[in-house]
Amino acid sequence: MSDLLNVSSNPHVRDKVDTQRIMLLVIISLLPATVFGIFNFGIHSLILVAVSIISCVLSEYVFEKIVHKKSTVTDLSAVVTGLLLALNLPPTLPVWMAALGGVFAIVVVKMLFGGLGQNFMNPALGARCFLLISFTGPMTTFAYDGVTGATPLALLKAGEPVDTMAMLLGTTSGTIGETSALCLIIGAIFLILCGVIDLKIPGTYILTFVIFIVLFGGHGFDTNYIVAQLCGGGLMLGAFFMATDYVTSPITPNGKILFGICLGVLTGLFRIFGASAEGVSYAIIFSNLLVPLIERVTIPRAFGIVKEKKGGDK
Amino acid sequence: MNKNVERLQNGIIKENPTFVLMLGMCPTLAVTTSAMNGLGMGLSTTVVLVVSNLVISLLRNIIPDRVRVPAFIVIVASIVTMVQFLLQGYVPSLYSSLGIYIPLIVVNCIILGRAESYASKNPVVPSIFDGLGMGLGFTLGLTLIGIVREILGAGQIFGAQILPLADASTSKIGYTPITIFVLAPGAFFVLSVLVAIMNVIRAKAEAKGKPLPAAQGCLAGDCSSCGMSTCTGKSSTVEVAAPKEDKE
Protein backbone atom coordinates (compact mmCIF):
# COMPACT_ATOMS: atom_id res chain seq x y z
CA MET A 1 0.00 0.00 0.00
CA SER A 2 2.57 2.50 1.07
CA ASP A 3 4.75 1.45 -1.86
CA LEU A 4 1.91 1.95 -4.27
CA LEU A 5 1.18 5.47 -3.11
CA ASN A 6 4.76 6.48 -2.60
CA VAL A 7 5.30 9.82 -4.29
CA SER A 8 8.89 10.49 -5.25
CA SER A 9 10.42 13.02 -7.54
CA ASN A 10 11.55 12.00 -11.00
CA PRO A 11 13.30 10.18 -12.62
CA HIS A 12 11.07 7.16 -12.07
CA VAL A 13 12.34 4.88 -14.81
CA ARG A 14 16.00 4.03 -14.71
CA ASP A 15 18.00 2.54 -17.54
CA LYS A 16 21.12 0.46 -17.34
CA VAL A 17 22.92 2.93 -19.56
CA ASP A 18 25.53 4.91 -17.66
CA THR A 19 28.77 6.64 -18.58
CA GLN A 20 30.82 3.52 -18.03
CA ARG A 21 28.61 1.44 -20.31
CA ILE A 22 28.66 4.00 -23.12
CA MET A 23 32.42 4.39 -22.85
CA LEU A 24 32.79 0.61 -22.95
CA LEU A 25 30.74 0.47 -26.16
CA VAL A 26 32.90 3.21 -27.68
CA ILE A 27 36.04 1.27 -26.77
CA ILE A 28 34.63 -1.92 -28.33
CA SER A 29 33.69 -0.01 -31.49
CA LEU A 30 37.22 1.39 -31.75
CA LEU A 31 38.83 -2.04 -31.39
CA PRO A 32 38.71 -3.02 -35.10
CA ALA A 33 40.55 0.15 -36.11
CA THR A 34 43.00 -0.18 -33.21
CA VAL A 35 43.81 -3.82 -33.90
CA PHE A 36 44.18 -3.10 -37.60
CA GLY A 37 46.43 -0.13 -36.85
CA ILE A 38 48.69 -2.19 -34.60
CA PHE A 39 48.78 -4.99 -37.16
CA ASN A 40 49.48 -2.48 -39.92
CA PHE A 41 52.18 -0.41 -38.25
CA GLY A 42 53.84 -2.87 -35.89
CA ILE A 43 54.78 -3.15 -32.25
CA HIS A 44 55.67 0.52 -31.69
CA SER A 45 52.08 1.54 -32.30
CA LEU A 46 50.93 -0.95 -29.64
CA ILE A 47 53.32 0.72 -27.19
CA LEU A 48 51.96 4.14 -28.17
CA VAL A 49 48.37 3.02 -27.59
CA ALA A 50 49.26 1.53 -24.21
CA VAL A 51 51.29 4.54 -23.10
CA SER A 52 48.64 7.00 -24.19
CA ILE A 53 45.87 5.17 -22.31
CA ILE A 54 48.01 4.67 -19.18
CA SER A 55 49.04 8.33 -19.26
CA CYS A 56 45.44 9.53 -19.49
CA VAL A 57 44.13 7.24 -16.75
CA LEU A 58 47.07 7.96 -14.47
CA SER A 59 46.81 11.73 -14.88
CA GLU A 60 43.09 11.61 -14.15
CA TYR A 61 43.73 9.53 -11.03
CA VAL A 62 46.63 11.65 -9.79
CA PHE A 63 44.89 14.97 -10.50
CA GLU A 64 41.77 13.92 -8.63
CA LYS A 65 43.92 12.71 -5.74
CA ILE A 66 45.72 16.05 -5.59
CA VAL A 67 42.58 18.17 -5.62
CA HIS A 68 40.77 15.72 -3.26
CA LYS A 69 37.97 14.84 -5.64
CA LYS A 70 36.17 11.55 -6.02
CA SER A 71 38.04 9.41 -8.50
CA THR A 72 36.23 9.06 -11.82
CA VAL A 73 38.75 6.69 -13.40
CA THR A 74 36.25 3.80 -13.40
CA ASP A 75 33.89 5.57 -15.82
CA LEU A 76 36.41 4.66 -18.56
CA SER A 77 36.21 8.10 -20.18
CA ALA A 78 39.95 8.58 -19.68
CA VAL A 79 40.55 5.25 -21.43
CA VAL A 80 38.50 6.45 -24.41
CA THR A 81 40.44 9.73 -24.48
CA GLY A 82 43.75 7.88 -24.36
CA LEU A 83 42.69 5.46 -27.08
CA LEU A 84 41.41 8.23 -29.37
CA LEU A 85 44.58 10.23 -28.79
CA ALA A 86 46.73 7.22 -29.70
CA LEU A 87 44.71 6.59 -32.85
CA ASN A 88 45.45 10.20 -33.83
CA LEU A 89 49.22 9.86 -33.47
CA PRO A 90 51.67 8.87 -36.18
CA PRO A 91 53.04 5.35 -35.56
CA THR A 92 56.66 6.48 -35.24
CA LEU A 93 56.10 9.15 -32.58
CA PRO A 94 58.49 9.03 -29.58
CA VAL A 95 56.74 7.40 -26.63
CA TRP A 96 57.21 10.32 -24.24
CA MET A 97 55.33 12.63 -26.59
CA ALA A 98 52.30 10.34 -26.41
CA ALA A 99 52.56 10.39 -22.61
CA LEU A 100 52.81 14.20 -22.60
CA GLY A 101 49.79 14.39 -24.89
CA GLY A 102 47.80 12.23 -22.48
CA VAL A 103 48.68 14.49 -19.55
CA PHE A 104 47.71 17.58 -21.57
CA ALA A 105 44.42 16.03 -22.69
CA ILE A 106 43.31 15.08 -19.20
CA VAL A 107 44.80 17.80 -17.00
CA VAL A 108 44.57 20.91 -19.18
CA VAL A 109 41.65 20.24 -21.51
CA LYS A 110 39.45 18.12 -19.24
CA MET A 111 40.18 18.44 -15.53
CA LEU A 112 41.01 22.14 -15.29
CA PHE A 113 37.62 22.87 -16.81
CA GLY A 114 35.77 20.66 -14.36
CA GLY A 115 36.15 17.07 -15.52
CA LEU A 116 33.93 14.95 -17.72
CA GLY A 117 30.92 16.90 -18.93
CA GLN A 118 32.57 20.30 -18.50
CA ASN A 119 35.39 20.17 -21.03
CA PHE A 120 34.89 22.71 -23.81
CA MET A 121 36.72 20.78 -26.49
CA ASN A 122 37.46 17.17 -27.23
CA PRO A 123 40.43 16.29 -24.95
CA ALA A 124 42.03 13.86 -27.39
CA LEU A 125 41.90 16.36 -30.24
CA GLY A 126 43.04 19.20 -27.99
CA ALA A 127 46.09 17.12 -27.12
CA ARG A 128 46.66 16.17 -30.75
CA CYS A 129 46.71 19.82 -31.77
CA PHE A 130 48.97 20.65 -28.81
CA LEU A 131 51.43 18.00 -30.01
CA LEU A 132 51.03 19.02 -33.64
CA ILE A 133 51.93 22.64 -32.90
CA SER A 134 54.70 21.75 -30.45
CA PHE A 135 56.39 18.91 -32.33
CA THR A 136 55.49 19.57 -35.94
CA GLY A 137 58.29 17.38 -37.30
CA PRO A 138 57.61 14.08 -35.49
CA MET A 139 53.85 14.63 -35.67
CA THR A 140 53.86 14.91 -39.45
CA THR A 141 56.33 12.13 -40.23
CA PHE A 142 54.39 9.16 -41.49
CA ALA A 143 56.21 5.93 -42.17
CA TYR A 144 54.69 2.83 -43.69
CA ASP A 145 56.66 -0.42 -43.98
CA GLY A 146 59.72 1.43 -42.76
CA VAL A 147 59.53 3.98 -45.57
CA THR A 148 58.71 7.58 -44.75
CA GLY A 149 56.42 9.08 -47.32
CA ALA A 150 53.55 11.41 -47.93
CA THR A 151 50.09 10.40 -46.73
CA PRO A 152 47.52 9.62 -49.44
CA LEU A 153 45.83 12.90 -48.60
CA ALA A 154 49.05 14.85 -49.20
CA LEU A 155 49.49 13.02 -52.52
CA LEU A 156 45.92 13.88 -53.39
CA LYS A 157 46.53 17.54 -52.61
CA ALA A 158 49.64 17.49 -54.77
CA GLY A 159 47.50 16.13 -57.60
CA GLU A 160 49.15 12.71 -57.72
CA PRO A 161 47.26 9.44 -58.18
CA VAL A 162 46.29 7.48 -55.08
CA ASP A 163 45.22 3.89 -54.53
CA THR A 164 41.62 4.29 -53.39
CA MET A 165 41.22 0.60 -52.53
CA ALA A 166 44.24 0.66 -50.23
CA MET A 167 42.82 3.77 -48.56
CA LEU A 168 39.52 2.03 -47.95
CA LEU A 169 41.23 -1.03 -46.47
CA GLY A 170 43.84 1.01 -44.63
CA THR A 171 47.13 -0.33 -45.98
CA THR A 172 48.58 3.16 -46.37
CA SER A 173 50.52 5.60 -44.26
CA GLY A 174 48.79 7.84 -41.74
CA THR A 175 48.08 7.97 -38.04
CA ILE A 176 47.59 4.69 -36.17
CA GLY A 177 43.81 4.60 -36.24
CA GLU A 178 42.77 6.68 -39.22
CA THR A 179 43.96 4.65 -42.19
CA SER A 180 41.32 1.94 -42.40
CA ALA A 181 38.02 3.51 -43.37
CA LEU A 182 36.50 0.03 -43.44
CA CYS A 183 37.34 -0.83 -39.81
CA LEU A 184 36.15 2.60 -38.67
CA ILE A 185 32.84 2.19 -40.50
CA ILE A 186 32.36 -1.26 -38.94
CA GLY A 187 32.88 0.31 -35.51
CA ALA A 188 30.56 3.20 -36.38
CA ILE A 189 27.76 0.85 -37.49
CA PHE A 190 28.13 -1.00 -34.19
CA LEU A 191 27.81 2.28 -32.27
CA ILE A 192 24.75 3.33 -34.28
CA LEU A 193 23.10 -0.07 -33.76
CA CYS A 194 23.75 0.19 -30.03
CA GLY A 195 22.15 3.60 -30.02
CA VAL A 196 25.24 5.33 -28.66
CA ILE A 197 25.48 7.79 -31.54
CA ASP A 198 22.99 8.83 -34.18
CA LEU A 199 23.65 9.76 -37.77
CA LYS A 200 22.77 13.45 -37.49
CA ILE A 201 26.28 14.81 -36.89
CA PRO A 202 28.38 12.38 -38.98
CA GLY A 203 25.75 12.30 -41.73
CA THR A 204 25.52 16.06 -42.19
CA TYR A 205 29.27 16.36 -41.72
CA ILE A 206 30.10 13.93 -44.51
CA LEU A 207 27.31 15.17 -46.79
CA THR A 208 28.36 18.82 -46.41
CA PHE A 209 31.98 17.88 -46.98
CA VAL A 210 31.13 15.96 -50.17
CA ILE A 211 29.09 18.89 -51.50
CA PHE A 212 31.95 21.24 -50.63
CA ILE A 213 34.61 19.23 -52.46
CA VAL A 214 32.36 18.71 -55.47
CA LEU A 215 31.90 22.47 -55.68
CA PHE A 216 35.40 23.64 -54.80
CA GLY A 217 37.66 20.57 -55.08
CA GLY A 218 38.47 21.29 -58.70
CA HIS A 219 37.58 17.74 -59.80
CA GLY A 220 33.83 18.13 -60.20
CA PHE A 221 31.82 15.00 -59.51
CA ASP A 222 34.75 12.60 -59.72
CA THR A 223 33.79 9.51 -57.67
CA ASN A 224 37.35 8.35 -57.27
CA TYR A 225 38.42 11.73 -55.90
CA ILE A 226 35.47 11.94 -53.53
CA VAL A 227 36.03 8.43 -52.13
CA ALA A 228 39.73 9.17 -51.71
CA GLN A 229 38.92 12.39 -49.83
CA LEU A 230 36.43 10.55 -47.62
CA CYS A 231 38.71 7.62 -46.80
CA GLY A 232 41.87 9.67 -46.49
CA GLY A 233 43.00 11.37 -43.31
CA GLY A 234 41.01 11.45 -40.13
CA LEU A 235 37.59 12.19 -41.62
CA MET A 236 35.95 8.86 -40.75
CA LEU A 237 37.57 8.70 -37.31
CA GLY A 238 36.66 12.31 -36.63
CA ALA A 239 33.13 12.21 -37.99
CA PHE A 240 31.97 9.08 -36.18
CA PHE A 241 34.02 9.00 -33.00
CA MET A 242 35.10 12.52 -32.13
CA ALA A 243 32.54 14.93 -33.55
CA THR A 244 29.86 12.85 -31.81
CA ASP A 245 31.41 13.25 -28.37
CA TYR A 246 28.42 13.97 -26.10
CA VAL A 247 30.16 16.67 -24.10
CA THR A 248 31.44 18.79 -26.94
CA SER A 249 28.60 18.50 -29.48
CA PRO A 250 25.20 20.23 -29.36
CA ILE A 251 22.31 18.45 -27.67
CA THR A 252 19.55 20.06 -29.74
CA PRO A 253 18.52 18.12 -32.92
CA ASN A 254 18.81 21.16 -35.19
CA GLY A 255 22.03 22.10 -33.46
CA LYS A 256 23.53 18.73 -34.40
CA ILE A 257 22.75 19.35 -38.04
CA LEU A 258 24.17 22.88 -37.89
CA PHE A 259 27.25 21.49 -36.12
CA GLY A 260 27.70 18.90 -38.88
CA ILE A 261 27.45 21.58 -41.56
CA CYS A 262 30.06 23.71 -39.75
CA LEU A 263 32.38 20.71 -39.58
CA GLY A 264 31.94 19.84 -43.25
CA VAL A 265 32.55 23.38 -44.48
CA LEU A 266 35.56 23.90 -42.20
CA THR A 267 37.15 20.57 -43.12
CA GLY A 268 36.64 21.36 -46.79
CA LEU A 269 38.13 24.82 -46.38
CA PHE A 270 41.16 23.48 -44.51
CA ARG A 271 41.75 20.63 -46.95
CA ILE A 272 41.18 22.46 -50.23
CA PHE A 273 42.37 25.99 -49.45
CA GLY A 274 44.55 25.42 -46.39
CA ALA A 275 48.31 25.01 -46.30
CA SER A 276 48.27 21.45 -44.98
CA ALA A 277 46.52 18.44 -46.45
CA GLU A 278 44.52 17.57 -43.34
CA GLY A 279 42.12 19.72 -41.34
CA VAL A 280 39.71 17.40 -39.54
CA SER A 281 41.11 17.91 -36.06
CA TYR A 282 41.20 21.69 -36.30
CA ALA A 283 37.70 21.72 -37.81
CA ILE A 284 36.37 19.67 -34.90
CA ILE A 285 37.98 21.62 -32.08
CA PHE A 286 37.01 24.90 -33.72
CA SER A 287 33.39 23.75 -34.04
CA ASN A 288 33.53 22.56 -30.41
CA LEU A 289 34.05 26.18 -29.46
CA LEU A 290 30.92 27.16 -31.42
CA VAL A 291 28.71 24.62 -29.62
CA PRO A 292 27.34 26.98 -26.91
CA LEU A 293 26.35 29.48 -29.61
CA ILE A 294 24.81 26.78 -31.81
CA GLU A 295 22.78 25.50 -28.87
CA ARG A 296 21.57 28.98 -28.05
CA VAL A 297 20.10 29.58 -31.52
CA THR A 298 18.62 26.09 -31.90
CA ILE A 299 16.71 25.60 -28.65
CA PRO A 300 13.54 23.72 -29.69
CA ARG A 301 10.29 25.56 -29.12
CA ALA A 302 8.32 24.05 -26.27
CA PHE A 303 4.81 22.88 -27.13
CA GLY A 304 2.27 25.69 -26.75
CA ILE A 305 4.74 28.55 -26.76
CA VAL A 306 4.07 31.04 -29.52
CA LYS A 307 7.05 32.81 -30.93
CA GLU A 308 6.88 36.53 -30.46
CA LYS A 309 6.53 38.39 -33.72
CA LYS A 310 9.28 40.82 -34.44
CA GLY A 311 8.11 44.38 -34.98
CA GLY A 312 4.66 43.56 -33.68
CA ASP A 313 2.50 46.24 -32.13
CA LYS A 314 3.63 47.25 -28.70
CA MET B 1 59.22 57.23 4.16
CA ASN B 2 57.15 54.30 5.36
CA LYS B 3 54.44 55.18 2.89
CA ASN B 4 56.94 54.90 0.05
CA VAL B 5 57.93 51.40 1.13
CA GLU B 6 54.23 50.57 1.34
CA ARG B 7 53.75 51.83 -2.23
CA LEU B 8 56.62 49.65 -3.48
CA GLN B 9 55.23 46.61 -1.69
CA ASN B 10 51.77 47.40 -3.01
CA GLY B 11 52.95 47.40 -6.61
CA ILE B 12 55.15 44.34 -6.42
CA ILE B 13 53.05 42.03 -4.22
CA LYS B 14 49.69 43.28 -3.04
CA GLU B 15 48.43 44.68 -6.32
CA ASN B 16 50.85 43.15 -8.76
CA PRO B 17 49.60 44.44 -12.13
CA THR B 18 50.16 41.12 -13.89
CA PHE B 19 49.05 38.56 -11.33
CA VAL B 20 46.49 40.45 -9.24
CA LEU B 21 45.11 43.41 -11.17
CA MET B 22 45.39 41.66 -14.55
CA LEU B 23 46.29 44.93 -16.23
CA GLY B 24 48.38 45.37 -19.36
CA MET B 25 47.51 41.90 -20.66
CA CYS B 26 48.35 42.77 -24.27
CA PRO B 27 52.14 43.17 -23.81
CA THR B 28 52.07 40.50 -21.09
CA LEU B 29 50.85 37.88 -23.53
CA ALA B 30 52.54 39.16 -26.67
CA VAL B 31 56.15 39.99 -25.87
CA THR B 32 57.04 37.44 -23.20
CA THR B 33 58.39 34.88 -25.65
CA SER B 34 61.75 35.11 -23.88
CA ALA B 35 62.98 36.30 -20.49
CA MET B 36 64.98 39.10 -22.12
CA ASN B 37 61.94 40.45 -23.95
CA GLY B 38 59.87 40.32 -20.77
CA LEU B 39 62.56 42.12 -18.79
CA GLY B 40 63.08 44.73 -21.51
CA MET B 41 59.37 45.42 -21.84
CA GLY B 42 58.95 45.57 -18.06
CA LEU B 43 61.84 47.98 -17.53
CA SER B 44 60.75 50.24 -20.39
CA THR B 45 57.28 50.41 -18.87
CA THR B 46 58.79 51.05 -15.43
CA VAL B 47 60.75 54.04 -16.73
CA VAL B 48 57.66 55.45 -18.41
CA LEU B 49 55.57 54.83 -15.29
CA VAL B 50 57.99 56.53 -12.92
CA VAL B 51 58.49 59.59 -15.12
CA SER B 52 54.82 59.93 -16.04
CA ASN B 53 53.75 59.59 -12.40
CA LEU B 54 56.35 62.24 -11.48
CA VAL B 55 55.22 64.70 -14.15
CA ILE B 56 51.51 64.14 -13.64
CA SER B 57 51.85 64.44 -9.89
CA LEU B 58 53.70 67.76 -10.35
CA LEU B 59 51.00 69.03 -12.69
CA ARG B 60 48.07 67.62 -10.73
CA ASN B 61 46.84 71.02 -9.58
CA ILE B 62 47.24 72.63 -12.99
CA ILE B 63 45.56 70.05 -15.25
CA PRO B 64 41.83 70.86 -15.43
CA ASP B 65 39.76 67.91 -14.36
CA ARG B 66 37.69 67.78 -17.55
CA VAL B 67 40.62 67.39 -19.93
CA ARG B 68 42.79 65.28 -17.64
CA VAL B 69 42.79 62.15 -19.83
CA PRO B 70 44.04 63.90 -23.01
CA ALA B 71 46.60 65.72 -20.86
CA PHE B 72 47.80 62.44 -19.34
CA ILE B 73 48.07 60.85 -22.78
CA VAL B 74 50.15 63.75 -24.14
CA ILE B 75 52.53 63.45 -21.18
CA VAL B 76 52.78 59.65 -21.42
CA ALA B 77 53.22 59.74 -25.21
CA SER B 78 56.10 62.21 -24.93
CA ILE B 79 57.87 60.00 -22.42
CA VAL B 80 57.24 56.85 -24.47
CA THR B 81 58.69 58.56 -27.56
CA MET B 82 61.85 59.37 -25.61
CA VAL B 83 62.14 55.81 -24.32
CA GLN B 84 61.56 54.50 -27.83
CA PHE B 85 64.41 56.60 -29.25
CA LEU B 86 66.70 55.57 -26.40
CA LEU B 87 65.97 51.87 -27.01
CA GLN B 88 66.41 52.29 -30.75
CA GLY B 89 69.74 54.02 -30.21
CA TYR B 90 71.27 51.86 -27.50
CA VAL B 91 69.63 48.40 -27.65
CA PRO B 92 68.50 48.01 -31.27
CA SER B 93 68.08 44.23 -30.94
CA LEU B 94 65.60 44.60 -28.09
CA TYR B 95 63.94 47.45 -29.96
CA SER B 96 63.34 45.29 -33.01
CA SER B 97 62.09 42.30 -31.02
CA LEU B 98 59.62 44.39 -29.01
CA GLY B 99 58.42 46.10 -32.17
CA ILE B 100 55.01 47.75 -32.06
CA TYR B 101 54.64 47.08 -28.34
CA ILE B 102 56.94 49.98 -27.41
CA PRO B 103 54.73 52.71 -28.93
CA LEU B 104 51.76 50.83 -27.48
CA ILE B 105 53.06 51.57 -23.97
CA VAL B 106 51.22 54.90 -24.45
CA VAL B 107 47.89 53.15 -24.09
CA ASN B 108 49.05 50.65 -21.48
CA CYS B 109 46.27 50.66 -18.91
CA ILE B 110 48.69 50.37 -15.99
CA ILE B 111 50.19 53.76 -16.81
CA LEU B 112 46.89 55.58 -17.37
CA GLY B 113 45.44 53.73 -14.40
CA ARG B 114 48.18 54.89 -12.04
CA ALA B 115 48.02 58.43 -13.41
CA GLU B 116 44.28 58.55 -12.97
CA SER B 117 43.96 56.80 -9.64
CA TYR B 118 47.17 57.73 -7.83
CA ALA B 119 49.52 60.31 -9.33
CA SER B 120 46.79 62.87 -10.03
CA LYS B 121 45.74 62.84 -6.39
CA ASN B 122 48.94 62.37 -4.44
CA PRO B 123 52.21 64.20 -3.76
CA VAL B 124 55.28 63.72 -5.92
CA VAL B 125 57.45 61.37 -3.85
CA PRO B 126 54.78 58.71 -3.12
CA SER B 127 53.74 58.92 -6.77
CA ILE B 128 57.28 58.13 -7.90
CA PHE B 129 57.40 55.15 -5.57
CA ASP B 130 53.97 54.06 -6.69
CA GLY B 131 55.15 54.08 -10.30
CA LEU B 132 58.35 52.29 -9.35
CA GLY B 133 56.47 49.61 -7.39
CA MET B 134 53.92 49.02 -10.13
CA GLY B 135 56.65 49.00 -12.79
CA LEU B 136 58.78 46.52 -10.88
CA GLY B 137 55.72 44.35 -10.24
CA PHE B 138 54.99 44.39 -13.97
CA THR B 139 58.64 43.62 -14.76
CA LEU B 140 58.60 40.74 -12.28
CA GLY B 141 55.46 39.30 -13.85
CA LEU B 142 56.70 39.62 -17.41
CA THR B 143 60.14 38.25 -16.63
CA LEU B 144 58.68 35.24 -14.79
CA ILE B 145 56.37 34.44 -17.69
CA GLY B 146 59.25 34.97 -20.11
CA ILE B 147 61.57 32.67 -18.15
CA VAL B 148 59.02 29.82 -18.02
CA ARG B 149 58.14 30.18 -21.70
CA GLU B 150 61.80 30.36 -22.74
CA ILE B 151 62.78 27.28 -20.71
CA LEU B 152 59.88 25.17 -21.98
CA GLY B 153 59.84 26.54 -25.50
CA ALA B 154 63.58 26.69 -26.22
CA GLY B 155 65.47 25.24 -23.24
CA GLN B 156 67.14 28.59 -22.61
CA ILE B 157 67.21 31.34 -20.00
CA PHE B 158 68.15 34.85 -21.17
CA GLY B 159 69.43 33.28 -24.37
CA ALA B 160 71.78 30.83 -22.59
CA GLN B 161 71.15 27.17 -23.36
CA ILE B 162 70.54 25.52 -19.97
CA LEU B 163 68.90 22.35 -21.25
CA PRO B 164 70.99 20.59 -23.91
CA LEU B 165 68.84 19.99 -26.97
CA ALA B 166 68.16 16.56 -28.35
CA ASP B 167 69.47 15.89 -31.81
CA ALA B 168 67.65 13.23 -33.79
CA SER B 169 70.34 12.92 -36.46
CA THR B 170 73.07 11.96 -33.96
CA SER B 171 70.51 10.34 -31.60
CA LYS B 172 71.78 12.58 -28.80
CA ILE B 173 69.48 12.46 -25.78
CA GLY B 174 68.38 15.86 -24.61
CA TYR B 175 65.52 18.29 -24.33
CA THR B 176 63.05 18.65 -27.17
CA PRO B 177 61.58 22.16 -27.08
CA ILE B 178 57.80 22.33 -26.76
CA THR B 179 57.28 24.95 -29.44
CA ILE B 180 53.74 25.86 -28.39
CA PHE B 181 55.15 27.73 -25.39
CA VAL B 182 56.80 30.41 -27.51
CA LEU B 183 53.58 30.78 -29.52
CA ALA B 184 50.46 32.63 -28.43
CA PRO B 185 48.66 29.73 -26.67
CA GLY B 186 51.72 29.15 -24.48
CA ALA B 187 51.40 32.67 -23.07
CA PHE B 188 47.91 31.90 -21.86
CA PHE B 189 48.96 28.53 -20.38
CA VAL B 190 51.88 30.03 -18.47
CA LEU B 191 50.02 33.14 -17.28
CA SER B 192 47.08 31.12 -15.98
CA VAL B 193 49.27 28.60 -14.19
CA LEU B 194 51.37 31.35 -12.58
CA VAL B 195 48.23 33.20 -11.43
CA ALA B 196 46.90 29.93 -10.01
CA ILE B 197 50.16 29.38 -8.12
CA MET B 198 50.01 32.94 -6.74
CA ASN B 199 46.44 32.33 -5.59
CA VAL B 200 47.44 29.07 -3.88
CA ILE B 201 50.27 30.85 -2.04
CA ARG B 202 47.86 33.60 -1.02
CA ALA B 203 45.28 31.09 0.21
CA LYS B 204 47.90 29.11 2.14
CA ALA B 205 49.22 32.27 3.79
CA GLU B 206 45.70 33.25 4.79
CA ALA B 207 45.03 29.79 6.21
CA LYS B 208 48.17 30.06 8.35
CA GLY B 209 46.74 33.17 9.93
CA LYS B 210 49.16 35.72 8.56
CA PRO B 211 47.38 36.81 5.42
CA LEU B 212 49.22 38.46 2.62
CA PRO B 213 47.65 41.85 2.21
CA ALA B 214 44.88 41.22 -0.27
CA ALA B 215 43.94 43.58 -3.06
CA GLN B 216 41.58 45.98 -1.41
CA GLY B 217 39.48 46.94 -4.40
CA CYS B 218 36.64 49.18 -3.42
CA LEU B 219 35.45 47.01 -0.55
CA ALA B 220 37.89 48.61 1.85
CA GLY B 221 36.89 52.02 0.60
CA ASP B 222 40.34 52.86 -0.72
CA CYS B 223 39.51 54.10 -4.18
CA SER B 224 42.84 55.84 -4.56
CA SER B 225 44.69 52.60 -5.19
CA CYS B 226 42.07 50.99 -7.40
CA GLY B 227 42.70 50.80 -11.12
CA MET B 228 39.14 50.02 -12.16
CA SER B 229 37.92 53.08 -14.00
CA THR B 230 34.55 51.49 -14.75
CA CYS B 231 33.86 50.73 -11.09
CA THR B 232 30.63 52.28 -9.89
CA GLY B 233 32.22 52.93 -6.54
CA LYS B 234 34.24 55.62 -8.26
CA SER B 235 31.30 57.97 -7.98
CA SER B 236 32.31 58.78 -4.43
CA THR B 237 35.76 59.81 -5.64
CA VAL B 238 34.20 62.05 -8.25
CA GLU B 239 32.14 63.68 -5.56
CA VAL B 240 35.24 64.30 -3.52
CA ALA B 241 37.03 65.73 -6.53
CA ALA B 242 34.21 68.02 -7.58
CA PRO B 243 34.31 70.48 -4.65
CA LYS B 244 38.06 70.75 -5.08
CA GLU B 245 37.51 71.99 -8.60
CA ASP B 246 35.01 74.53 -7.33
CA LYS B 247 37.51 75.82 -4.86
CA GLU B 248 39.94 76.54 -7.64
Tab-separated table of C-alpha atoms in Angstrom, chain A residues 96-97 100 104 108 112 129-130 133-136, chain B residues 174-181 183 185 189 193:
chain	number	residue	atom	x	y	z
A	96	TRP	CA	57.214	10.319	-24.237
A	97	MET	CA	55.330	12.628	-26.588
A	100	LEU	CA	52.806	14.196	-22.602
A	104	PHE	CA	47.706	17.578	-21.568
A	108	VAL	CA	44.573	20.907	-19.179
A	112	LEU	CA	41.010	22.135	-15.286
A	129	CYS	CA	46.711	19.824	-31.769
A	130	PHE	CA	48.970	20.651	-28.814
A	133	ILE	CA	51.934	22.643	-32.900
A	134	SER	CA	54.704	21.751	-30.449
A	135	PHE	CA	56.390	18.909	-32.328
A	136	THR	CA	55.490	19.574	-35.942
B	174	GLY	CA	68.382	15.864	-24.606
B	175	TYR	CA	65.523	18.289	-24.333
B	176	THR	CA	63.050	18.650	-27.173
B	177	PRO	CA	61.582	22.162	-27.082
B	178	ILE	CA	57.797	22.333	-26.760
B	179	THR	CA	57.278	24.953	-29.444
B	180	ILE	CA	53.741	25.859	-28.394
B	181	PHE	CA	55.150	27.727	-25.390
B	183	LEU	CA	53.583	30.779	-29.522
B	185	PRO	CA	48.663	29.726	-26.665
B	189	PHE	CA	48.964	28.532	-20.381
B	193	VAL	CA	49.273	28.596	-14.192
